[in-house]
JSON list of C-alpha atoms in Angstrom, two decimals:
[
{"chain": "K", "resi": 22, "resn": "UNK", "atom": "CA", "xyz": [-5.10, -26.72, 24.03]},
{"chain": "K", "resi": 23, "resn": "UNK", "atom": "CA", "xyz": [-2.73, -24.13, 24.22]},
{"chain": "K", "resi": 24, "resn": "UNK", "atom": "CA", "xyz": [-1.81, -22.07, 20.98]},
{"chain": "K", "resi": 25, "resn": "UNK", "atom": "CA", "xyz": [1.26, -22.72, 18.97]},
{"chain": "K", "resi": 26, "resn": "UNK", "atom": "CA", "xyz": [3.87, -19.69, 19.48]},
{"chain": "K", "resi": 27, "resn": "UNK", "atom": "CA", "xyz": [6.20, -18.81, 16.69]},
{"chain": "K", "resi": 28, "resn": "UNK", "atom": "CA", "xyz": [9.60, -16.95, 17.32]},
{"chain": "K", "resi": 29, "resn": "UNK", "atom": "CA", "xyz": [10.29, -13.72, 15.99]},
{"chain": "K", "resi": 30, "resn": "UNK", "atom": "CA", "xyz": [12.63, -13.68, 13.37]},
{"chain": "K", "resi": 31, "resn": "UNK", "atom": "CA", "xyz": [16.56, -13.34, 14.72]},
{"chain": "K", "resi": 32, "resn": "UNK", "atom": "CA", "xyz": [18.10, -9.89, 14.34]},
{"chain": "K", "resi": 33, "resn": "UNK", "atom": "CA", "xyz": [21.29, -9.31, 12.43]},
{"chain": "K", "resi": 34, "resn": "UNK", "atom": "CA", "xyz": [24.37, -9.15, 14.57]},
{"chain": "K", "resi": 35, "resn": "UNK", "atom": "CA", "xyz": [27.24, -6.78, 13.60]},
{"chain": "K", "resi": 36, "resn": "UNK", "atom": "CA", "xyz": [30.43, -8.50, 12.67]},
{"chain": "K", "resi": 37, "resn": "UNK", "atom": "CA", "xyz": [32.06, -6.14, 14.52]},
{"chain": "K", "resi": 38, "resn": "UNK", "atom": "CA", "xyz": [30.20, -6.92, 17.82]},
{"chain": "K", "resi": 39, "resn": "UNK", "atom": "CA", "xyz": [30.08, -10.66, 17.24]},
{"chain": "K", "resi": 40, "resn": "UNK", "atom": "CA", "xyz": [32.84, -11.51, 20.11]},
{"chain": "K", "resi": 41, "resn": "UNK", "atom": "CA", "xyz": [31.42, -9.69, 22.61]},
{"chain": "K", "resi": 42, "resn": "UNK", "atom": "CA", "xyz": [32.09, -6.12, 23.80]},
{"chain": "K", "resi": 43, "resn": "UNK", "atom": "CA", "xyz": [35.45, -4.79, 23.29]},
{"chain": "K", "resi": 44, "resn": "UNK", "atom": "CA", "xyz": [38.05, -3.52, 26.42]},
{"chain": "K", "resi": 45, "resn": "UNK", "atom": "CA", "xyz": [36.82, 0.21, 25.33]},
{"chain": "K", "resi": 46, "resn": "UNK", "atom": "CA", "xyz": [33.33, -0.73, 25.44]},
{"chain": "K", "resi": 47, "resn": "UNK", "atom": "CA", "xyz": [33.89, -2.50, 29.11]},
{"chain": "K", "resi": 48, "resn": "UNK", "atom": "CA", "xyz": [36.50, 0.18, 30.23]},
{"chain": "K", "resi": 49, "resn": "UNK", "atom": "CA", "xyz": [33.45, 2.82, 29.54]},
{"chain": "K", "resi": 50, "resn": "UNK", "atom": "CA", "xyz": [31.00, 1.21, 31.66]},
{"chain": "K", "resi": 51, "resn": "UNK", "atom": "CA", "xyz": [33.20, 0.46, 34.39]},
{"chain": "K", "resi": 52, "resn": "UNK", "atom": "CA", "xyz": [33.83, 4.06, 34.67]},
{"chain": "K", "resi": 53, "resn": "UNK", "atom": "CA", "xyz": [30.53, 5.05, 34.39]},
{"chain": "K", "resi": 54, "resn": "UNK", "atom": "CA", "xyz": [29.07, 2.33, 36.96]},
{"chain": "K", "resi": 55, "resn": "UNK", "atom": "CA", "xyz": [32.21, 3.94, 39.35]},
{"chain": "K", "resi": 56, "resn": "UNK", "atom": "CA", "xyz": [30.76, 7.79, 38.80]},
{"chain": "K", "resi": 57, "resn": "UNK", "atom": "CA", "xyz": [27.39, 6.61, 39.58]},
{"chain": "K", "resi": 58, "resn": "UNK", "atom": "CA", "xyz": [28.42, 4.88, 42.83]},
{"chain": "K", "resi": 59, "resn": "UNK", "atom": "CA", "xyz": [30.77, 7.83, 43.64]},
{"chain": "K", "resi": 60, "resn": "UNK", "atom": "CA", "xyz": [27.97, 10.52, 43.08]},
{"chain": "K", "resi": 61, "resn": "UNK", "atom": "CA", "xyz": [25.70, 8.56, 45.03]},
{"chain": "K", "resi": 62, "resn": "UNK", "atom": "CA", "xyz": [27.94, 8.54, 47.64]},
{"chain": "K", "resi": 63, "resn": "UNK", "atom": "CA", "xyz": [28.98, 12.08, 47.69]},
{"chain": "K", "resi": 64, "resn": "UNK", "atom": "CA", "xyz": [26.85, 13.80, 44.99]},
{"chain": "K", "resi": 65, "resn": "UNK", "atom": "CA", "xyz": [26.10, 17.47, 45.60]},
{"chain": "K", "resi": 66, "resn": "UNK", "atom": "CA", "xyz": [27.22, 17.30, 48.55]},
{"chain": "K", "resi": 67, "resn": "UNK", "atom": "CA", "xyz": [24.90, 15.28, 50.88]},
{"chain": "K", "resi": 68, "resn": "UNK", "atom": "CA", "xyz": [25.85, 13.40, 54.05]},
{"chain": "K", "resi": 69, "resn": "UNK", "atom": "CA", "xyz": [25.16, 10.04, 53.20]},
{"chain": "K", "resi": 70, "resn": "UNK", "atom": "CA", "xyz": [28.50, 9.09, 53.51]},
{"chain": "K", "resi": 71, "resn": "UNK", "atom": "CA", "xyz": [29.38, 10.13, 56.50]},
{"chain": "K", "resi": 72, "resn": "UNK", "atom": "CA", "xyz": [26.74, 8.72, 58.24]},
{"chain": "K", "resi": 73, "resn": "UNK", "atom": "CA", "xyz": [26.33, 5.40, 56.70]},
{"chain": "K", "resi": 74, "resn": "UNK", "atom": "CA", "xyz": [28.58, 3.51, 59.34]},
{"chain": "K", "resi": 75, "resn": "UNK", "atom": "CA", "xyz": [32.34, 1.91, 59.21]},
{"chain": "K", "resi": 76, "resn": "UNK", "atom": "CA", "xyz": [30.35, -1.73, 57.49]},
{"chain": "K", "resi": 77, "resn": "UNK", "atom": "CA", "xyz": [29.00, 0.14, 54.63]},
{"chain": "K", "resi": 78, "resn": "UNK", "atom": "CA", "xyz": [31.97, 2.76, 54.60]},
{"chain": "K", "resi": 79, "resn": "UNK", "atom": "CA", "xyz": [33.66, -0.56, 54.05]},
{"chain": "K", "resi": 80, "resn": "UNK", "atom": "CA", "xyz": [31.81, -2.23, 51.23]},
{"chain": "K", "resi": 81, "resn": "UNK", "atom": "CA", "xyz": [31.98, 0.67, 49.24]},
{"chain": "K", "resi": 82, "resn": "UNK", "atom": "CA", "xyz": [34.94, 1.76, 49.60]},
{"chain": "K", "resi": 83, "resn": "UNK", "atom": "CA", "xyz": [35.90, -1.97, 48.51]},
{"chain": "K", "resi": 84, "resn": "UNK", "atom": "CA", "xyz": [33.06, -1.69, 45.33]},
{"chain": "K", "resi": 85, "resn": "UNK", "atom": "CA", "xyz": [35.17, 1.67, 44.48]},
{"chain": "K", "resi": 86, "resn": "UNK", "atom": "CA", "xyz": [38.28, -0.17, 44.39]},
{"chain": "K", "resi": 87, "resn": "UNK", "atom": "CA", "xyz": [37.78, -3.31, 42.27]},
{"chain": "K", "resi": 88, "resn": "UNK", "atom": "CA", "xyz": [35.48, -0.98, 39.84]},
{"chain": "K", "resi": 89, "resn": "UNK", "atom": "CA", "xyz": [39.42, 1.18, 39.42]},
{"chain": "K", "resi": 90, "resn": "UNK", "atom": "CA", "xyz": [41.36, -1.25, 39.61]},
{"chain": "K", "resi": 91, "resn": "UNK", "atom": "CA", "xyz": [39.08, -3.38, 36.73]},
{"chain": "K", "resi": 92, "resn": "UNK", "atom": "CA", "xyz": [39.26, -0.04, 34.85]},
{"chain": "K", "resi": 93, "resn": "UNK", "atom": "CA", "xyz": [43.14, 0.02, 35.08]},
{"chain": "K", "resi": 94, "resn": "UNK", "atom": "CA", "xyz": [43.24, -3.37, 33.32]},
{"chain": "K", "resi": 95, "resn": "UNK", "atom": "CA", "xyz": [40.83, -2.50, 30.85]},
{"chain": "K", "resi": 96, "resn": "UNK", "atom": "CA", "xyz": [42.54, 0.94, 30.06]},
{"chain": "K", "resi": 97, "resn": "UNK", "atom": "CA", "xyz": [45.61, -1.43, 29.78]},
{"chain": "K", "resi": 98, "resn": "UNK", "atom": "CA", "xyz": [44.10, -3.61, 27.40]},
{"chain": "K", "resi": 99, "resn": "UNK", "atom": "CA", "xyz": [43.22, -0.85, 25.37]},
{"chain": "K", "resi": 100, "resn": "UNK", "atom": "CA", "xyz": [46.76, 0.44, 24.89]},
{"chain": "K", "resi": 101, "resn": "UNK", "atom": "CA", "xyz": [47.93, -2.97, 24.14]},
{"chain": "K", "resi": 102, "resn": "UNK", "atom": "CA", "xyz": [45.19, -3.26, 21.28]},
{"chain": "K", "resi": 103, "resn": "UNK", "atom": "CA", "xyz": [46.47, 0.39, 20.18]},
{"chain": "K", "resi": 104, "resn": "UNK", "atom": "CA", "xyz": [49.72, -0.22, 20.34]},
{"chain": "K", "resi": 105, "resn": "UNK", "atom": "CA", "xyz": [49.52, -3.85, 17.88]},
{"chain": "K", "resi": 106, "resn": "UNK", "atom": "CA", "xyz": [47.03, -2.30, 15.49]},
{"chain": "K", "resi": 107, "resn": "UNK", "atom": "CA", "xyz": [49.36, 1.09, 15.13]}
]
């Protein structure tokens, strides 16, 4: 016979984060991802990026371009939010 499982009490959620992450939080995450990606490609001067081959280089640059494009959109959303508040 199986033992009964009792759920833990719910952790209270701040009303500020109830709607999800803010554009500035998402922007910070995208920039951190882009920074890590580019560091992995170049880092402290390793030559991985040059030795990866054209297919991998295209994919890495595609990822970097998407992250930068997403970050730009989030930056603009942050600016629109600031203009509405100010």
